[in-house]
Coordinates of N, CA and C in Angstrom, one line a residue:
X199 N 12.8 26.3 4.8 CA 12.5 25.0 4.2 C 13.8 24.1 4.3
X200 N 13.5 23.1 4.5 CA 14.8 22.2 4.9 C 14.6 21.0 3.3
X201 N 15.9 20.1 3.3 CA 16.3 19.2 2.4 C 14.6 18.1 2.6
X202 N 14.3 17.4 3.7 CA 13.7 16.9 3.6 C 12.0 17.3 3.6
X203 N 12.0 18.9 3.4 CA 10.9 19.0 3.0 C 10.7 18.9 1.2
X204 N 11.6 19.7 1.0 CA 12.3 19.5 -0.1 C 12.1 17.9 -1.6
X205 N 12.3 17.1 -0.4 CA 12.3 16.1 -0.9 C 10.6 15.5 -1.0
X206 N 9.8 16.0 0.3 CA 8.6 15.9 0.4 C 7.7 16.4 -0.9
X207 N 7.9 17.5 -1.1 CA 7.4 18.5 -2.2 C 8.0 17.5 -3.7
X208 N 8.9 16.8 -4.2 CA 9.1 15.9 -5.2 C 8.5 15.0 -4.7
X209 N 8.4 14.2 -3.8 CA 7.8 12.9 -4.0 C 6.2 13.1 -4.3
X210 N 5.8 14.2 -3.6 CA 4.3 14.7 -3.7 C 4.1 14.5 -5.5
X211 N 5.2 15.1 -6.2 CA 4.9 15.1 -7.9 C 5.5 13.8 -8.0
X212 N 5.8 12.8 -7.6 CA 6.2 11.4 -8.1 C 4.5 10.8 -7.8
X213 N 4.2 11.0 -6.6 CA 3.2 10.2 -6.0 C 2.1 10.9 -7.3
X214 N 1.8 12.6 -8.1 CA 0.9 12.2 -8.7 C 0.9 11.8 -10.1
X215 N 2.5 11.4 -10.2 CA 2.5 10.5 -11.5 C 2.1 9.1 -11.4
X216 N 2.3 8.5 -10.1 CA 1.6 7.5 -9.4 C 0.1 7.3 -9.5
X217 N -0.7 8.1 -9.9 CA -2.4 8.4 -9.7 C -2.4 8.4 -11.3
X218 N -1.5 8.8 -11.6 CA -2.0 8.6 -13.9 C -1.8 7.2 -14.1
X219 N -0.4 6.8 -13.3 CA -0.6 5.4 -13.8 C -1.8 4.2 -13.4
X220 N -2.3 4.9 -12.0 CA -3.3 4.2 -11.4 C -4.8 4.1 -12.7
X221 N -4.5 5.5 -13.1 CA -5.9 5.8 -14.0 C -5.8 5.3 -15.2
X222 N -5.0 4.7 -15.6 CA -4.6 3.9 -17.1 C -4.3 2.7 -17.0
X223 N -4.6 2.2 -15.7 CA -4.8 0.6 -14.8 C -3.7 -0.1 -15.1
X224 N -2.6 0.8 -14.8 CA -1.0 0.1 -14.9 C -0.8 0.8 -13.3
X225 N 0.4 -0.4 -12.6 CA 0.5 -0.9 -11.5 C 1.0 0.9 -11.1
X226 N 0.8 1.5 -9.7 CA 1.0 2.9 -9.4 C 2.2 3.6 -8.8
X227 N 3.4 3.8 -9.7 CA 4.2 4.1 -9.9 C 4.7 4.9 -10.4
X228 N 5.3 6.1 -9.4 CA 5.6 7.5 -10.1 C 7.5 7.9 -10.0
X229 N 7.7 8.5 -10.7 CA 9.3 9.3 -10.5 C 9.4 10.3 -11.2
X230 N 10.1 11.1 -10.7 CA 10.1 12.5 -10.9 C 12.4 12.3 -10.6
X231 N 13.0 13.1 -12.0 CA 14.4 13.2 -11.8 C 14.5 15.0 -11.4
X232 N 15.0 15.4 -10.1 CA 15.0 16.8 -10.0 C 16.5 17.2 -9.9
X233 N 16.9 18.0 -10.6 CA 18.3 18.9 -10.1 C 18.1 20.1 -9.4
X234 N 18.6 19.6 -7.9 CA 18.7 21.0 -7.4 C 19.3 22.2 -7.5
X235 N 19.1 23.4 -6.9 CA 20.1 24.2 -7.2 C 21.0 24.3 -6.4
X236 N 22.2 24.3 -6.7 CA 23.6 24.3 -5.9 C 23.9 25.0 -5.2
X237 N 24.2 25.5 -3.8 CA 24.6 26.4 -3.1 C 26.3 26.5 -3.0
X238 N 26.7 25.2 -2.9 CA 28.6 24.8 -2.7 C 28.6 23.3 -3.2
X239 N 29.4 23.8 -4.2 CA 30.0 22.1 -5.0 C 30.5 21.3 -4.5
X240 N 30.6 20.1 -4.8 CA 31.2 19.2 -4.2 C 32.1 19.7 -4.0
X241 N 33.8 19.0 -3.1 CA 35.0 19.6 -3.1 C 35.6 18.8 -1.9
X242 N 37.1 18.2 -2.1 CA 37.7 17.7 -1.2 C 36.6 16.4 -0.6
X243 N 36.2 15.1 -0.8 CA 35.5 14.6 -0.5 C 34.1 14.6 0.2
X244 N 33.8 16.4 0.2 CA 32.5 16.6 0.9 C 31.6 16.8 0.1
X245 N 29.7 16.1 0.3 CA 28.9 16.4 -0.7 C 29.0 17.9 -1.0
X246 N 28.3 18.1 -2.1 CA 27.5 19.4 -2.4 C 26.8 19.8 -1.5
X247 N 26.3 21.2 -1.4 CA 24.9 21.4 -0.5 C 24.4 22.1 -1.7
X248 N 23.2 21.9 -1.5 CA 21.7 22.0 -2.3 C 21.0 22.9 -2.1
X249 N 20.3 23.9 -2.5 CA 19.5 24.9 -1.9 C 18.4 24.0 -1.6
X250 N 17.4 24.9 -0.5 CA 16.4 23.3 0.0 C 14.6 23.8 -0.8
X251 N 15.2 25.1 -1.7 CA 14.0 25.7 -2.1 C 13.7 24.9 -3.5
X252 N 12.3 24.4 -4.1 CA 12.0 23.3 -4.9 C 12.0 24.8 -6.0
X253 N 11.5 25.6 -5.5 CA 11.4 26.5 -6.9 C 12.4 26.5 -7.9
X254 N 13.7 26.8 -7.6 CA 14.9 27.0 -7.7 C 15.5 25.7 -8.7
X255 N 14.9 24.8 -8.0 CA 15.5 23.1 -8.8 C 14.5 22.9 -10.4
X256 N 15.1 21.8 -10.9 CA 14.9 22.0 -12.4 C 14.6 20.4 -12.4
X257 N 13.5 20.0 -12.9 CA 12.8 18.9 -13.5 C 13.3 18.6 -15.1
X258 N 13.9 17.3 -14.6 CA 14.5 17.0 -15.7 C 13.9 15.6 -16.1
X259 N 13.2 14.9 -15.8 CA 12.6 13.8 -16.1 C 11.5 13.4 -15.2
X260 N 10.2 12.9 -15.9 CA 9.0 12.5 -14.8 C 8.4 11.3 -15.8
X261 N 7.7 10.0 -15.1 CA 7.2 9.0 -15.1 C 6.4 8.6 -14.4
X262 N 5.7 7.6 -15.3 CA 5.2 6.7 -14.0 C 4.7 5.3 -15.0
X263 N 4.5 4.1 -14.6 CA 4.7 3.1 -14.7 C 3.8 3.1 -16.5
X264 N 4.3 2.4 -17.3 CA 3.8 2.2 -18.8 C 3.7 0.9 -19.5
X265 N 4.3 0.0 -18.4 CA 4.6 -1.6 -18.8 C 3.2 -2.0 -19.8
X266 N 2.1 -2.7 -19.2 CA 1.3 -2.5 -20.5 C 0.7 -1.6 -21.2
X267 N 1.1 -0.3 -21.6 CA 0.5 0.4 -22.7 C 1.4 -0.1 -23.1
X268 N 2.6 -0.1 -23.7 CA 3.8 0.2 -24.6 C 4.2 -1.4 -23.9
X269 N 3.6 -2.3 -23.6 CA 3.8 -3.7 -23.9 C 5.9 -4.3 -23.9
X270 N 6.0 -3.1 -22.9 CA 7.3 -3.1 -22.6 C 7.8 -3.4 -20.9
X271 N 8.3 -4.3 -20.7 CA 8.9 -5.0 -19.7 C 9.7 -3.9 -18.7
X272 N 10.4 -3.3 -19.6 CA 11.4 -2.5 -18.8 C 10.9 -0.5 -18.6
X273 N 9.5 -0.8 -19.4 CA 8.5 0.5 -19.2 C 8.3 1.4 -17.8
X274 N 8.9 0.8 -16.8 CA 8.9 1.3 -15.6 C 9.1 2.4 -15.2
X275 N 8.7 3.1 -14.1 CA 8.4 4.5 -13.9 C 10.1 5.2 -13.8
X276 N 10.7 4.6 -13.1 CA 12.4 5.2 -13.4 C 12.9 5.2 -14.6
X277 N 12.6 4.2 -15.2 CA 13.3 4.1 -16.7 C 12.9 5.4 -17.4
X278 N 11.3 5.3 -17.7 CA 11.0 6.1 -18.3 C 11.2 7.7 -18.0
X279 N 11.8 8.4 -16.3 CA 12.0 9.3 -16.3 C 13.6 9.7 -16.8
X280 N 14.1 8.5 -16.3 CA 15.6 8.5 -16.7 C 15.5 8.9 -17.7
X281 N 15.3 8.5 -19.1 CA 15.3 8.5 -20.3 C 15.2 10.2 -21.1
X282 N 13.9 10.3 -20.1 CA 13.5 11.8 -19.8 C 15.0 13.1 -19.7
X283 N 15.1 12.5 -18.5 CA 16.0 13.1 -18.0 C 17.7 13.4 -18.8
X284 N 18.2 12.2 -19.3 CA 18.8 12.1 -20.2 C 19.4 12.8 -21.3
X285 N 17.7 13.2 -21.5 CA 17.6 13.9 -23.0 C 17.7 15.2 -22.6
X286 N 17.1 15.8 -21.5 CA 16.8 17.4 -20.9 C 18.8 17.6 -20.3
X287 N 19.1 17.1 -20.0 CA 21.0 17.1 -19.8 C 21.6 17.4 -20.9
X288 N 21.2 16.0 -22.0 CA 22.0 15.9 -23.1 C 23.2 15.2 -22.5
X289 N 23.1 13.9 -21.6 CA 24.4 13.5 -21.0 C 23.3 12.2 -20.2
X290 N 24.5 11.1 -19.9 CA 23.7 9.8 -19.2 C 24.3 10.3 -18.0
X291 N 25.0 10.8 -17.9 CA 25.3 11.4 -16.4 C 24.8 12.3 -15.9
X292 N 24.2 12.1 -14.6 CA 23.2 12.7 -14.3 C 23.5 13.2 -12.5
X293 N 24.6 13.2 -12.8 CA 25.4 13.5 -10.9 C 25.1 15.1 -10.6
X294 N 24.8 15.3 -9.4 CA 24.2 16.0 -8.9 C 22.5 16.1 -8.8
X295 N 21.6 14.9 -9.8 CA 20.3 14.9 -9.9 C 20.1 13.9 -8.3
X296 N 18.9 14.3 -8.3 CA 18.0 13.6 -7.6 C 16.8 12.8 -8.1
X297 N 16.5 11.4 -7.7 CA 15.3 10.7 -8.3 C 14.3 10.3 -7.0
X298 N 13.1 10.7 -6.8 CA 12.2 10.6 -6.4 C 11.2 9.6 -7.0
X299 N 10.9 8.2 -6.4 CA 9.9 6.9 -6.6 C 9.0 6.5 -5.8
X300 N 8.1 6.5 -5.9 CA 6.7 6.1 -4.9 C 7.5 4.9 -4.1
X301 N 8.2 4.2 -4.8 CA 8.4 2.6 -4.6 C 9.7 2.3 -4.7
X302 N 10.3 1.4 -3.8 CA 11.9 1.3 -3.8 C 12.1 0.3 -5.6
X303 N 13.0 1.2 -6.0 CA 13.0 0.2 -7.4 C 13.5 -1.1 -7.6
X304 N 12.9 -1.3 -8.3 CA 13.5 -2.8 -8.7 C 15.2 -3.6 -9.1
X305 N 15.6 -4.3 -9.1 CA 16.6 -4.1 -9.3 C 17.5 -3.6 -11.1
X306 N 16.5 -3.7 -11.6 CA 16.7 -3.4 -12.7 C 17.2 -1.7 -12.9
X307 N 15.8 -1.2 -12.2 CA 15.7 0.1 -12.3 C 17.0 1.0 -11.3
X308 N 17.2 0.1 -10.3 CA 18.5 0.2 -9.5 C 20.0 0.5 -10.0
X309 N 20.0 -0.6 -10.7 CA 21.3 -0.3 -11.8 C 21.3 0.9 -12.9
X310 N 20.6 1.3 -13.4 CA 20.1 2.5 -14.2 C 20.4 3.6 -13.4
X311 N 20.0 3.4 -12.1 CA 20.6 4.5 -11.1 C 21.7 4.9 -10.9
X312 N 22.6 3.7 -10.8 CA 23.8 3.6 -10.4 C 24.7 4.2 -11.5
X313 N 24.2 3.6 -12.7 CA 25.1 3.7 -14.1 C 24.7 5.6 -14.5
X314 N 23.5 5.8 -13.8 CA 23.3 7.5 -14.2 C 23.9 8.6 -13.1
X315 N 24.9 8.0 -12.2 CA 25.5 8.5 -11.5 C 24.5 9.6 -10.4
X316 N 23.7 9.5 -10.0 CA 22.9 9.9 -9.6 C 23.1 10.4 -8.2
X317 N 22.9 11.6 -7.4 CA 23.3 11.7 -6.4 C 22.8 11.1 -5.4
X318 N 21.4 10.9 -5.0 CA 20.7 10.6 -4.0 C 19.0 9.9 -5.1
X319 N 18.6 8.6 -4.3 CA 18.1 8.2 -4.3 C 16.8 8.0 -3.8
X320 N 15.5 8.9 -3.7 CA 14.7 8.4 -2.8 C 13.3 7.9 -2.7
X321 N 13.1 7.0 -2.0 CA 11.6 6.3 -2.2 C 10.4 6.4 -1.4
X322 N 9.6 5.8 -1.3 CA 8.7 6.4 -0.4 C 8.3 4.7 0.1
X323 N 7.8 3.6 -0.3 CA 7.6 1.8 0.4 C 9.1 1.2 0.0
X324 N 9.4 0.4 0.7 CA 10.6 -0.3 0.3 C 10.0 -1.6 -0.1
X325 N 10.8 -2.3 -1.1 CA 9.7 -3.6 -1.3 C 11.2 -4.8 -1.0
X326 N 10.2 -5.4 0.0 CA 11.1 -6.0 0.7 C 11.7 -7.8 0.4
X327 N 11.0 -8.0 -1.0 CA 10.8 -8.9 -1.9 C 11.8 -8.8 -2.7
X328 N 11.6 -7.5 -3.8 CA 12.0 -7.7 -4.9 C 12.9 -6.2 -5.1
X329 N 13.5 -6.0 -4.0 CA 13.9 -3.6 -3.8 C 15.8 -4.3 -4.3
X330 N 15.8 -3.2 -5.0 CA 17.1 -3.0 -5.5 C 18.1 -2.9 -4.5
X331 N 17.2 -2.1 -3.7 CA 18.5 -1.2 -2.0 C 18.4 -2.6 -1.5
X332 N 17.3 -2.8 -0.7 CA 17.2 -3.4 0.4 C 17.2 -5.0 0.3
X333 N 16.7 -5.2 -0.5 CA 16.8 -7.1 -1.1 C 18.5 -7.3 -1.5
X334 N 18.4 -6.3 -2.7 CA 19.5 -6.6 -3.7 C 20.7 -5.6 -3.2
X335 N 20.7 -5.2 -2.6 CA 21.6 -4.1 -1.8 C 22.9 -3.6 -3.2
X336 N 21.9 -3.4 -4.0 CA 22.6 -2.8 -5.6 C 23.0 -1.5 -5.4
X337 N 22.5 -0.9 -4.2 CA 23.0 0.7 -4.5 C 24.6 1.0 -3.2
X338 N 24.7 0.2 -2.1 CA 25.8 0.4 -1.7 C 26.8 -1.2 -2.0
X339 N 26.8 -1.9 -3.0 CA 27.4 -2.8 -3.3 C 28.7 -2.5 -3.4
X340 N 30.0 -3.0 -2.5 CA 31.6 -2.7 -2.9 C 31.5 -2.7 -4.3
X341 N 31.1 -3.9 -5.3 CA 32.1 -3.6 -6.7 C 31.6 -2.7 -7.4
X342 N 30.4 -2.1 -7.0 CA 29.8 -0.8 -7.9 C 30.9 0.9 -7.4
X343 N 31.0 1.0 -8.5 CA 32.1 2.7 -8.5 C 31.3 3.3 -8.3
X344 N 29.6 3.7 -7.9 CA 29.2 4.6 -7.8 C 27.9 4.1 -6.5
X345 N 28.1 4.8 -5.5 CA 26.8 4.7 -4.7 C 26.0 6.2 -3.8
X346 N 25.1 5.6 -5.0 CA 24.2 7.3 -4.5 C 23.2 7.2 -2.7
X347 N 23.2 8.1 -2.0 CA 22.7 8.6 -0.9 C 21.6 7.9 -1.2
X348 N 21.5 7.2 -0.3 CA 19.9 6.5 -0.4 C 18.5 6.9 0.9
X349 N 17.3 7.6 0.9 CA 16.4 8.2 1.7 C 15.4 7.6 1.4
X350 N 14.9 6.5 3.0 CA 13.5 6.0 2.3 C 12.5 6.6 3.6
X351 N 11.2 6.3 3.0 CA 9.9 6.2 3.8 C 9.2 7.8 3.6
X352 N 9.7 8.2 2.3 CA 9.4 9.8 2.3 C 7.8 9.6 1.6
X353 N 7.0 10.3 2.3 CA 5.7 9.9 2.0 C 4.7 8.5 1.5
X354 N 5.5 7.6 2.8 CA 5.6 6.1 3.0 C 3.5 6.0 2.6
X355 N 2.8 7.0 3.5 CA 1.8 6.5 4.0 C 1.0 6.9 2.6
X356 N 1.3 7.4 1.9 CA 0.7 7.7 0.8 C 0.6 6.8 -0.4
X357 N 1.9 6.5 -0.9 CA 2.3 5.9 -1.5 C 1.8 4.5 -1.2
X358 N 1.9 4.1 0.1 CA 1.3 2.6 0.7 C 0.0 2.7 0.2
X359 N -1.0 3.6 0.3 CA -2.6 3.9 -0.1 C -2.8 3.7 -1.5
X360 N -1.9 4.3 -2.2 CA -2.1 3.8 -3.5 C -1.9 3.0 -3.9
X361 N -1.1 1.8 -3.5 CA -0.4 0.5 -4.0 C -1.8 -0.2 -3.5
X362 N -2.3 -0.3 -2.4 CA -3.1 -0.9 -1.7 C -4.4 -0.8 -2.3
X363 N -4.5 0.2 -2.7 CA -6.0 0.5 -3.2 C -6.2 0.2 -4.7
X364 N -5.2 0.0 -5.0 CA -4.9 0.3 -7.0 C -5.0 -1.2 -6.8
X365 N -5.0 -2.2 -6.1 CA -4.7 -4.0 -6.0 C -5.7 -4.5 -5.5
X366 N -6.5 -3.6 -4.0 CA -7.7 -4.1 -3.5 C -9.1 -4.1 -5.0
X367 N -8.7 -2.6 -5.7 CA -9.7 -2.8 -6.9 C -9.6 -3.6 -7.5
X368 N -8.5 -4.1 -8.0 CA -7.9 -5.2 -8.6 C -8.5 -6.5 -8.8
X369 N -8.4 -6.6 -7.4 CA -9.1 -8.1 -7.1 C -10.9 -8.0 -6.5
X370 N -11.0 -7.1 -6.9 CA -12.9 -7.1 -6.6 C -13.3 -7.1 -7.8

């Protein structure tokens, strides 16, 4: 098994926190915070390597989008894992995790990234409007001290189906 199946197998559990949110008719947005398991630590400016086996890694936070239940603005599927995640550490630092999002985050949710030191980033649509990475380029910005590995289009076609479908109902 390699890293980016790896990462396949987490987005698959972001994308079905994506389907709860669909079923509670909040917009379809999932994230899942995973810690892999470590094979060689960081050291001398080179990443970590990761074992690529999901069994092995540890779920430390999962969400998916809650803005109108809890009538909260900032209810969003990363927050809400972050938060998760947070608590399962016992620390806002969260270096060496990994976060998995159906949807490139917002810029809000971006910085929450950044400030949780987070190793690697990854999404599955990029939103090319309103995306923290790619609009707001918040995640490799010079004056930010921290910029996490960023990996998009990981189960692009999926995640695209549910945004699409969860809006096409929407408006019928």
């Amino acid at each position: 098994m390699t890293m980016s199946d790896f990462d396949a197998h987490f987005m698959r559990m972001a994308l079905r926190e994506a389907a709860r949110a669909a079923e509670e008719g909040e917009v379809p947005l999932g994230c899942v915070v995973v810690e892999p398991a470590v094979v060689e630590p960081a050291h001398d400016g080179h990443p970590a390597v990761y074992d690529p086996n999901p069994t092995l890694a540890r779920i430390l936070g999962r969400g998916h989008n809650q803005t109108e239940l809890l009538t909260d603005a900032t209810a969003h599927a990363e927050m809400l894992a972050l938060s998760a995640a947070f608590q399962a550490k016992g620390s806002w630092r969260l270096g060496g995790a990994r976060l998995y999002v159906t949807k490139e985050p917002c810029p809000m949710c971006a910085g929450a990234i950044v400030l949780a030191r987070l190793d690697a980033v990854v999404w599955g649509v990029s939103d090319p409007k309103r995306g923290g990475g790619t609009t707001f380029g918040i995640f490799g910005h010079p004056g930010i001290n921290h910029h996490p590995e960023v990996i998009q289009g990981v189960c692009e076609g999926e995640a695209m189906s549910l945004l699409k479908d969860f809006f096409a109902e929407r408006r019928s």
